[in-house]
């Protein structure tokens, strides 16, 4: 009995100790939660970011260059979009977007520093940058921290690679723009172009795609004129002087908006914007021209006749409302000019907000965790361990990719390659104090004068016969399509091989007088050259020692091996030669005859009947008898020779018929 009481009292003591431990643990958990909430608030993240409830504040970061053509338009548009989202009760109810902006100053190094500072704030998405080169750099940071990077202006096609899974382009891909330029080149019948581009990721990647697109149109890039980023005026001038000495007069300009106008200014000073030249600019030029307020007459004068591509955005009521608001508040928001990148920047904020709303409605959790790789750098003065990984980043990215809504720039929806659907461009012709739209380009129809919205409702048709543009006013104020090439100033004359014959010298032979050769073949060739509308410098080179006729197979082989550019002479067209060179249409009689076997036919006395058929002979005989009868009728009354017995008169008629046959 004593043992039983002792056990009961011991059990009560154990229970007391257990209750005391649970109470102490609860107090510790409460203290940790309080301190955790204070730390979360200190980092700018709402305390509910680690719970399933909606947070009251969500951080979104931006990275772009404030003082730039694109930045001056995109900055106010992003701020306006954040205000519109926060004032719309149907999007993110109870949650406010907090915008954290950083200036990259067009520098890859500064962008790296800024994105590291930005990531300390536990952002759910980064909007920007505007530079493709910067996007390549900071994509590695967002990949590590699982934060989607939504760029409204980085158009480099290589950013769509699997290497950058968290990069999402919210503007058009330069891949489509380069195919639009290739269609323009093919439409006007040009075969060679010279691209002038900035030698960075943005320029090199775009021109690489252009080369592939031109090859599909049987055209090519004859020379790549690369400019260093931030090239001086003297460097630009030297490059333009170099390309001006080349054959092609079709230039594709793919540079940065902030420095592109200086290229056209220098080109005008070198008289390279006159008649005969063709200038095609990518979308950077309309973004500059559209942002000019007021219109600069001097700037427009240097751009006369230029063809440019601009992102196509449909004139919807939503866009018109935004434009009206922009015009009325541009002074207060500090916007110096509007361009299409402002529309994409505005839609990017709304894309992030709509996707975040869906993400939270589907139970998404805005939680962050430490990156073990960054903890290894605790000894660094940069304090990289303060950056955390967005746990729901991958799921949020998938939500962004399946969004589908209509924004200011059009339909916001992504295809399997993470590109916006329905890429389209306006084809502009700059003239006077503005630009004139001469057509559109879309991936479903190519060049057309019908709006892409209409064409996307019809079956795809990119055939050459369906390509159409309105008339163009080219440099030099001419409507005549430039030929697109000239003979280069430092070019070499054509090397024309001529057989040095010793027989049949009437065709071709050596001559003491210029041009050193003579003959019928030379006369025909010179007459053909004189019919051309442009000069063709050429020199004749005799082939052979002049002691015996040269071997013509050797001349043909030399042309095929590019030792000669062409050959003129009495060169016979035979099968093995046509396999390695092209021949003109023959201009001399060959003297060849065709010998065909004749079937031998046995002679017959009735061979004279062969020319006519049996029916023809019957008709002929009937006519002869008819003529004889007519003669008898006319003669038998007055001519005694036609009288007598009926037998005699019938014989007379037959005699007359036979007489006609003999006479014939």
XYZ file of C-alpha atoms in Angstrom:
664
model
C 0.000 0.000 0.000
C 2.891 2.349 0.779
C 4.474 1.535 -2.588
C 1.300 2.418 -4.370
C 1.050 5.817 -2.693
C 4.661 6.548 -3.540
C 4.144 5.760 -7.205
C 1.106 8.013 -7.404
C 2.924 10.902 -5.789
C 5.889 10.381 -8.123
C 3.575 10.411 -11.163
C 2.049 13.705 -10.047
C 5.508 15.243 -9.768
C 6.376 14.112 -13.319
C 3.215 15.664 -14.697
C 4.034 18.976 -12.972
C 7.484 19.010 -14.484
C 6.057 18.272 -17.947
C 3.522 21.092 -17.705
C 6.261 23.500 -16.620
C 8.421 22.563 -19.624
C 5.513 23.041 -22.037
C 4.817 26.482 -20.559
C 8.436 27.545 -20.971
C 8.501 26.269 -24.572
C 5.345 28.183 -25.419
C 6.829 31.392 -24.024
C 9.972 30.873 -26.158
C 7.926 30.276 -29.289
C 5.919 33.439 -28.631
C 9.098 35.460 -28.131
C 10.560 34.011 -31.401
C 7.409 34.868 -33.344
C 7.420 38.440 -32.009
C 11.056 38.926 -32.879
C 10.492 37.257 -36.257
C 7.674 39.657 -37.052
C 9.798 42.620 -36.093
C 12.606 41.387 -38.310
C 10.226 40.850 -41.222
C 8.868 44.369 -40.853
C 12.377 45.701 -40.758
C 13.089 44.027 -44.110
C 10.046 45.637 -45.686
C 8.098 42.351 -45.902
C 4.738 41.911 -44.276
C 4.524 39.452 -41.410
C 2.019 37.344 -43.285
C 4.572 36.570 -46.016
C 5.306 33.266 -44.296
C 1.660 32.357 -43.842
C -1.067 31.408 -46.251
C -3.018 34.689 -45.735
C -2.666 37.609 -48.120
C 0.167 40.021 -47.268
C -0.667 43.703 -46.874
C 2.445 44.819 -48.794
C 4.346 43.112 -51.615
C 7.665 44.440 -52.893
C 8.319 44.729 -56.638
C 11.676 45.970 -57.926
C 12.585 47.899 -61.071
C 15.937 48.200 -62.824
C 16.404 50.620 -65.716
C 18.338 53.728 -66.702
C 16.398 56.771 -65.557
C 17.983 59.301 -67.920
C 17.553 57.541 -71.272
C 15.114 57.562 -74.159
C 13.418 54.400 -72.922
C 13.785 55.171 -69.219
C 12.205 58.632 -69.439
C 9.097 57.044 -70.940
C 9.050 53.784 -68.964
C 9.553 55.327 -65.512
C 6.314 57.372 -65.417
C 4.419 54.485 -67.034
C 5.552 52.059 -64.315
C 4.625 54.523 -61.578
C 1.200 55.084 -63.165
C 0.614 51.337 -63.418
C 1.438 50.789 -59.729
C -0.981 53.558 -58.750
C -3.716 52.072 -60.951
C -3.208 48.602 -59.484
C -3.287 49.866 -55.911
C -6.471 51.864 -56.578
C -8.261 48.943 -58.282
C -10.232 46.924 -55.686
C -10.609 43.939 -58.033
C -6.853 43.267 -58.182
C -4.951 42.178 -55.064
C -7.671 43.219 -52.576
C -6.097 44.131 -49.264
C -2.593 44.032 -50.741
C -0.541 47.036 -51.844
C 2.326 46.953 -54.327
C 5.461 48.640 -53.037
C 7.754 49.786 -55.853
C 11.512 49.751 -55.200
C 13.446 51.380 -58.064
C 17.158 51.272 -58.850
C 19.072 53.128 -61.578
C 21.456 51.023 -63.699
C 22.970 54.011 -65.589
C 23.531 51.810 -68.686
C 26.303 49.971 -66.867
C 26.572 46.247 -66.412
C 28.729 46.683 -63.309
C 26.342 49.126 -61.632
C 23.400 46.929 -62.585
C 25.028 44.001 -60.786
C 25.493 46.085 -57.655
C 21.953 47.452 -57.826
C 20.300 44.075 -58.300
C 22.164 42.685 -55.280
C 20.923 45.585 -53.189
C 17.428 45.112 -54.559
C 17.269 41.423 -53.673
C 17.742 42.166 -49.964
C 14.159 43.521 -49.950
C 12.541 40.122 -50.721
C 10.930 41.214 -54.002
C 8.531 38.861 -55.821
C 9.538 40.115 -59.270
C 11.990 42.469 -60.954
C 10.760 44.699 -63.811
C 13.495 45.542 -66.283
C 16.147 46.054 -67.386
C 15.976 47.937 -70.683
C 19.401 46.780 -71.845
C 19.905 43.272 -73.231
C 23.508 43.230 -72.037
C 22.445 44.040 -68.481
C 19.689 41.417 -68.697
C 22.315 38.760 -69.441
C 24.185 39.690 -66.269
C 21.380 40.007 -63.743
C 19.593 36.920 -65.096
C 22.179 34.849 -63.234
C 21.188 36.569 -59.979
C 17.446 36.032 -60.391
C 18.063 32.424 -61.434
C 19.844 31.807 -58.142
C 17.126 33.458 -56.027
C 14.140 32.203 -58.113
C 12.771 35.685 -58.758
C 11.117 36.260 -62.178
C 12.721 38.994 -64.302
C 10.144 40.781 -66.492
C 11.869 42.916 -69.114
C 9.875 45.435 -71.161
C 12.785 46.446 -73.449
C 15.490 43.724 -73.625
C 14.942 42.361 -77.136
C 18.028 40.156 -77.602
C 16.792 36.814 -79.032
C 19.359 34.782 -77.082
C 17.710 35.757 -73.792
C 15.002 33.221 -74.630
C 17.520 30.412 -74.156
C 16.988 27.718 -71.536
C 19.978 29.194 -69.725
C 17.713 31.953 -68.403
C 14.580 30.198 -67.085
C 13.471 33.154 -64.943
C 13.782 35.733 -67.719
C 10.446 36.683 -69.288
C 10.274 39.181 -72.147
C 7.185 41.404 -72.116
C 8.007 43.116 -75.404
C 8.648 41.818 -78.926
C 11.609 39.589 -79.668
C 14.165 40.918 -82.176
C 13.935 37.541 -83.893
C 10.700 38.666 -85.551
C 12.004 42.158 -86.308
C 14.941 40.768 -88.271
C 12.639 38.578 -90.342
C 10.536 41.667 -91.043
C 13.642 43.452 -92.359
C 14.494 40.434 -94.522
C 10.993 40.592 -96.021
C 11.487 44.300 -96.808
C 14.837 43.583 -98.497
C 13.275 40.804 -100.562
C 10.205 42.911 -101.426
C 12.317 45.582 -103.115
C 14.583 43.066 -104.826
C 17.870 43.784 -103.054
C 20.387 41.003 -102.606
C 23.080 42.397 -100.296
C 22.910 44.551 -97.170
C 25.419 46.044 -94.752
C 24.243 46.086 -91.120
C 25.629 48.847 -88.890
C 25.241 47.696 -85.296
C 26.525 48.167 -81.784
C 28.958 45.389 -80.928
C 27.311 44.011 -77.781
C 24.884 41.200 -76.977
C 21.964 43.221 -78.323
C 23.619 44.078 -81.638
C 25.467 40.851 -82.378
C 22.526 38.567 -81.652
C 20.119 40.617 -83.743
C 22.428 40.733 -86.764
C 23.093 37.010 -86.486
C 19.353 36.372 -86.822
C 19.218 38.851 -89.716
C 21.833 36.840 -91.605
C 19.751 33.670 -91.245
C 16.584 35.480 -92.319
C 18.261 36.973 -95.407
C 19.641 33.585 -96.432
C 16.084 32.253 -96.626
C 15.286 35.091 -99.074
C 18.390 34.378 -101.205
C 20.063 37.533 -99.945
C 23.094 37.990 -97.722
C 25.108 40.301 -95.493
C 28.060 41.547 -97.513
C 29.861 43.174 -94.579
C 29.198 43.562 -90.838
C 29.962 47.118 -89.704
C 30.343 46.893 -85.920
C 30.499 49.923 -83.617
C 31.911 49.847 -80.110
C 29.398 50.792 -77.382
C 29.759 54.516 -76.823
C 31.754 54.996 -80.033
C 33.026 58.521 -80.683
C 32.042 60.602 -83.711
C 35.414 60.033 -85.320
C 35.005 56.255 -84.984
C 31.517 56.427 -86.503
C 32.831 58.598 -89.351
C 35.680 56.198 -90.111
C 33.277 53.267 -90.219
C 30.835 55.052 -92.536
C 33.660 56.034 -94.883
C 34.683 52.395 -95.045
C 31.201 51.058 -95.865
C 30.662 53.854 -98.399
C 33.507 52.439 -100.470
C 31.752 49.087 -100.724
C 29.253 47.861 -103.272
C 26.040 47.653 -101.246
C 23.992 50.781 -100.618
C 21.402 49.101 -98.348
C 22.195 49.781 -94.689
C 20.409 48.251 -91.682
C 21.006 50.313 -88.526
C 20.645 48.389 -85.247
C 22.074 50.570 -82.476
C 21.048 52.056 -79.129
C 18.402 54.815 -79.076
C 20.540 57.254 -77.105
C 23.387 57.335 -79.646
C 21.758 56.381 -82.939
C 20.915 59.875 -84.169
C 24.584 60.876 -84.233
C 25.184 58.154 -86.830
C 22.625 59.662 -89.206
C 23.997 63.141 -88.594
C 27.496 62.026 -89.598
C 26.106 60.092 -92.587
C 24.414 63.232 -93.849
C 27.686 65.147 -93.609
C 29.297 62.435 -95.745
C 26.488 62.771 -98.353
C 25.322 59.235 -97.630
C 21.657 60.203 -97.248
C 21.215 61.243 -100.877
C 19.669 59.490 -103.870
C 20.701 55.869 -104.353
C 21.103 55.071 -100.645
C 18.728 52.913 -98.575
C 18.515 53.211 -94.786
C 16.489 50.739 -92.715
C 16.348 51.298 -88.941
C 15.091 48.909 -86.277
C 12.611 49.891 -83.557
C 15.110 52.111 -81.724
C 14.535 54.976 -84.185
C 10.717 55.308 -83.781
C 11.188 55.245 -80.007
C 13.422 58.314 -80.385
C 11.231 60.105 -82.927
C 8.018 59.468 -80.981
C 9.600 60.881 -77.816
C 10.601 64.174 -79.477
C 8.482 66.925 -77.926
C 8.383 69.339 -79.588
C 9.417 67.969 -82.981
C 13.029 68.862 -83.776
C 13.216 70.005 -87.407
C 16.979 69.504 -87.609
C 16.645 65.925 -86.389
C 13.908 65.116 -88.880
C 15.939 66.583 -91.752
C 18.709 64.016 -91.294
C 16.176 61.147 -91.319
C 14.387 61.917 -94.590
C 13.586 58.767 -96.578
C 14.500 56.297 -93.813
C 12.393 53.143 -93.400
C 11.882 52.120 -89.775
C 10.005 49.477 -87.803
C 7.869 50.290 -84.768
C 6.083 47.907 -82.411
C 2.499 47.610 -83.567
C -0.068 48.389 -80.885
C -3.764 48.470 -81.661
C -5.614 51.758 -81.118
C -8.016 50.457 -78.470
C -10.151 52.552 -76.136
C -7.885 51.484 -73.255
C -4.834 52.827 -75.071
C -6.570 56.078 -76.043
C -7.611 56.630 -72.423
C -4.048 56.116 -71.239
C -2.674 58.450 -73.930
C -5.121 61.142 -72.893
C -4.066 60.732 -69.273
C -0.400 60.823 -70.308
C -0.873 64.058 -72.241
C -2.672 65.776 -69.382
C -0.226 64.707 -66.678
C 3.102 64.436 -68.530
C 4.445 67.611 -66.955
C 3.570 66.525 -63.438
C 5.015 63.025 -63.796
C 8.173 64.256 -65.513
C 7.701 62.402 -68.796
C 9.543 64.126 -71.611
C 8.139 61.941 -74.371
C 6.071 58.865 -75.092
C 7.011 55.754 -77.080
C 5.873 52.158 -77.387
C 8.137 51.015 -74.553
C 5.957 52.988 -72.130
C 3.027 50.760 -73.081
C 5.039 47.586 -72.513
C 6.321 48.886 -69.168
C 2.763 49.689 -68.040
C 1.505 46.246 -69.093
C 4.427 44.550 -67.323
C 3.305 45.909 -63.941
C -0.234 44.729 -64.595
C 1.068 41.316 -65.664
C 2.913 40.951 -62.357
C -0.138 42.147 -60.380
C -2.614 39.858 -62.141
C -0.319 36.849 -61.846
C 0.306 37.583 -58.171
C -3.443 37.809 -57.561
C -3.975 34.401 -59.183
C -0.963 32.981 -57.341
C -2.348 34.041 -53.955
C -5.887 32.927 -54.784
C -4.545 29.457 -55.595
C -2.895 29.219 -52.180
C 0.544 30.465 -53.107
C 2.829 31.403 -50.254
C 5.168 34.420 -50.338
C 7.854 32.845 -48.200
C 11.632 33.122 -48.413
C 14.428 30.903 -47.235
C 18.156 31.236 -46.864
C 20.453 30.100 -49.631
C 23.132 27.699 -48.315
C 25.518 28.860 -51.036
C 25.315 32.442 -49.794
C 25.919 31.436 -46.163
C 29.372 30.309 -47.179
C 30.221 33.983 -47.796
C 29.464 35.181 -44.262
C 32.976 36.499 -43.956
C 32.454 38.852 -46.913
C 31.815 42.548 -46.316
C 29.034 42.456 -48.916
C 26.687 40.570 -46.558
C 25.328 38.363 -49.345
C 23.664 36.109 -46.807
C 20.958 38.765 -46.338
C 19.501 37.767 -49.728
C 16.938 34.978 -49.604
C 15.425 32.570 -52.115
C 11.793 33.065 -53.135
C 10.282 29.672 -52.278
C 7.301 30.121 -54.573
C 9.313 31.621 -57.418
C 8.997 28.664 -59.750
C 5.245 28.391 -59.252
C 4.848 32.161 -59.652
C 6.790 31.972 -62.932
C 4.415 29.284 -64.207
C 1.501 31.530 -63.262
C 3.017 34.408 -65.249
C 3.427 32.213 -68.311
C -0.241 31.211 -68.393
C -1.640 34.721 -68.047
C -3.864 35.981 -70.861
C -5.346 39.481 -70.862
C -5.558 42.570 -73.063
C -3.273 45.447 -72.116
C -2.320 48.777 -73.645
C 0.077 47.087 -76.085
C -2.381 44.369 -77.087
C -2.834 40.766 -76.066
C -0.524 39.684 -73.252
C -0.070 35.971 -73.712
C 3.045 33.829 -74.110
C 3.787 30.981 -76.509
C 5.872 27.882 -75.873
C 9.095 29.874 -76.407
C 8.046 32.518 -73.852
C 7.478 35.115 -76.593
C 4.412 37.326 -76.826
C 1.857 35.946 -79.262
C 0.980 37.763 -82.505
C 4.227 39.725 -83.083
C 3.649 42.660 -85.432
C 5.366 45.883 -86.526
C 4.390 49.108 -88.242
C 6.520 49.861 -91.306
C 7.225 53.602 -91.306
C 8.662 55.971 -93.887
C 10.099 59.120 -92.327
C 9.512 62.326 -94.254
C 8.774 65.974 -93.568
C 8.331 66.542 -89.841
C 7.026 63.080 -89.018
C 6.585 59.551 -90.256
C 4.086 57.894 -92.578
C 2.919 54.321 -92.132
C 3.354 52.446 -95.408
C 2.220 49.052 -94.143
C 2.499 46.398 -91.480
C 4.459 43.228 -90.851
C 3.253 40.185 -88.935
C 4.465 36.614 -88.725
C 1.190 35.367 -90.230
C 1.161 37.488 -93.396
C 4.520 39.214 -93.843
C 4.220 42.677 -95.393
C 0.684 43.950 -95.824
C -1.384 47.118 -95.966
C -4.103 45.416 -93.896
C -3.896 45.623 -90.101
C -2.519 42.519 -88.344
C -5.670 42.210 -86.223
C -7.635 41.452 -89.389
C -5.026 39.126 -90.865
C -4.689 37.029 -87.696
C -8.313 35.970 -88.160
C -7.450 34.501 -91.580
C -5.274 31.539 -92.607
C -1.538 32.177 -92.614
C -0.222 33.409 -95.967
C 3.353 34.620 -96.422
C 3.717 33.970 -100.151
C 5.657 36.500 -102.229
C 2.571 37.459 -104.232
C 0.705 38.516 -101.088
C 3.358 41.029 -99.942
C 2.258 44.667 -100.282
C 3.408 48.112 -99.132
C 2.400 51.634 -100.023
C 4.821 53.794 -102.030
C 8.020 55.010 -100.381
C 9.766 58.378 -100.621
C 13.450 57.448 -100.619
C 16.469 59.587 -99.688
C 16.863 62.354 -102.212
C 13.057 62.789 -102.359
C 12.587 60.232 -105.106
C 9.900 57.597 -105.503
C 12.095 55.406 -107.733
C 13.252 52.318 -105.854
C 17.060 52.511 -105.454
C 19.087 49.815 -107.160
C 20.752 49.131 -103.831
C 24.321 48.794 -105.059
C 27.062 50.542 -106.992
C 30.509 49.608 -108.158
C 32.828 50.161 -105.225
C 35.379 52.926 -105.537
C 38.173 50.536 -104.662
C 36.663 47.641 -106.601
C 38.565 45.606 -109.167
C 37.458 45.403 -112.843
C 36.044 42.174 -114.189
C 38.682 39.784 -115.516
C 37.509 38.563 -118.935
C 39.344 35.570 -120.423
C 39.764 35.598 -124.228
C 41.132 32.620 -126.265
C 44.370 33.584 -128.064
C 43.494 31.785 -131.306
C 45.650 31.267 -134.424
C 42.774 30.049 -136.626
C 39.306 31.456 -137.286
C 40.536 34.785 -136.014
C 37.321 36.415 -137.213
C 35.643 35.198 -134.025
C 38.269 36.421 -131.569
C 41.980 37.175 -131.733
C 44.751 39.328 -130.335
C 44.929 42.952 -131.420
C 47.666 45.573 -131.110
C 45.168 48.341 -130.431
C 43.162 48.806 -127.227
C 41.491 46.911 -125.679
C 43.980 44.324 -126.942
C 41.487 41.949 -128.573
C 39.107 42.030 -131.519
C 36.600 39.853 -133.346
C 32.911 39.159 -133.688
C 32.570 37.796 -130.123
C 34.213 40.913 -128.697
C 31.872 43.176 -130.675
C 28.801 41.356 -129.327
C 30.112 41.526 -125.756
C 30.894 45.249 -125.956
C 27.443 45.945 -127.436
C 25.808 44.133 -124.520
C 27.914 46.084 -122.000
C 26.912 49.385 -123.607
C 23.214 48.551 -123.204
C 23.548 48.493 -119.395
C 22.499 51.585 -117.444
C 25.655 51.552 -115.355
C 29.356 51.181 -116.140
C 31.002 47.763 -115.913
C 34.786 48.162 -115.772
C 36.550 45.157 -117.268
C 39.862 44.051 -118.725
C 40.594 41.367 -121.320
C 43.178 38.698 -120.535
C 44.472 36.506 -123.376
C 44.607 32.812 -122.602
C 47.132 30.812 -124.643
C 50.648 31.207 -126.018
C 49.556 32.412 -129.489
C 51.350 29.530 -131.221
C 48.440 27.118 -131.153
C 44.789 27.308 -130.227
C 44.245 27.104 -126.443
C 42.418 24.221 -124.783
C 38.905 25.514 -124.100
C 38.333 23.122 -121.199
C 41.196 24.875 -119.408
C 39.553 28.278 -119.933
C 36.220 27.013 -118.564
C 37.958 25.432 -115.567
C 39.791 28.694 -114.849
C 36.474 30.561 -114.762
C 35.037 27.958 -112.383
C 38.069 28.336 -110.114
C 37.607 32.143 -110.049
C 40.879 32.866 -111.826
C 38.717 34.708 -114.355
C 35.348 36.344 -113.755
C 34.057 35.410 -117.240
C 35.170 34.258 -120.687
C 34.280 35.643 -124.119
C 34.817 33.653 -127.277
C 33.637 30.818 -129.462
C 33.304 28.431 -126.539
C 31.189 25.412 -127.428
C 28.416 24.558 -124.967
C 28.839 20.928 -123.958
C 27.442 18.941 -121.048
C 30.542 18.664 -118.863
C 31.157 22.433 -119.096
C 27.589 23.384 -118.130
C 28.092 21.520 -114.848
C 30.702 24.002 -113.593
C 29.892 27.330 -115.313
C 26.885 29.190 -116.715
C 26.640 30.026 -120.429
C 24.781 32.873 -122.101
C 22.261 32.288 -124.846
C 24.181 31.317 -128.049
C 24.512 34.267 -130.438
C 26.125 32.394 -133.360
C 24.912 29.628 -135.635
C 26.578 26.417 -134.653
C 26.576 24.897 -138.149
C 25.349 21.613 -136.758
C 22.760 19.571 -138.679
C 20.551 16.735 -137.646
C 20.931 13.493 -139.686
C 17.866 11.255 -139.505
C 17.321 7.867 -141.196
C 14.768 7.772 -144.085
C 12.545 4.720 -144.615
C 12.972 3.319 -148.136
C 9.733 2.898 -150.164
C 9.430 0.685 -153.330
C 8.671 2.510 -156.617
C 5.223 2.111 -158.282
C 3.681 3.385 -161.541
C 0.786 4.657 -159.534
C 3.039 6.792 -157.306
C 1.586 9.925 -158.866
C -1.636 9.170 -157.007
C 0.083 9.389 -153.576
C -0.247 13.160 -153.045
C -4.086 13.016 -153.034
C -6.434 10.703 -151.235
C -8.998 8.598 -153.073
C -11.812 10.955 -152.072
C -9.864 13.916 -153.364
C -9.347 12.251 -156.748
C -13.090 11.538 -157.048
C -13.947 15.176 -156.324
C -11.350 16.335 -158.877
C -12.688 13.980 -161.575
C -16.253 15.142 -160.956
C -15.215 18.767 -161.459
C -13.466 17.885 -164.711
C -16.647 16.190 -166.029
C -18.704 19.155 -164.909
C -16.490 21.536 -166.845
C -16.693 19.305 -169.941
C -20.486 19.240 -169.698
C -20.643 23.016 -169.405
C -18.444 23.421 -172.489
C -20.651 20.967 -174.473
C -23.824 22.857 -173.504
C -22.357 26.130 -174.678
C -20.865 24.781 -177.943
C -23.159 22.093 -179.387
C -25.719 24.586 -180.762
C -23.252 26.536 -182.849
C -20.366 24.110 -183.259
C -20.893 21.090 -185.510
C -18.085 19.160 -183.789
C -20.292 18.900 -180.702
C -23.206 17.314 -182.598
C -24.009 13.815 -183.585
C -25.220 10.691 -181.874
C -25.514 10.696 -178.064
C -22.522 8.344 -177.849
C -20.403 10.764 -179.849
C -21.466 13.758 -177.749
C -20.692 11.835 -174.495
C -17.252 10.950 -175.829
C -16.701 14.651 -176.603
C -17.473 15.575 -172.996
C -14.959 12.958 -171.698
C -12.397 14.152 -174.199
C -12.722 17.731 -172.903
C -12.274 16.475 -169.340
C -9.115 14.552 -170.283
C -7.822 17.620 -172.127
C -8.184 19.668 -168.945
C -6.164 17.099 -167.025
C -3.373 17.204 -169.612
C -3.324 21.010 -169.591
C -3.133 21.134 -165.794
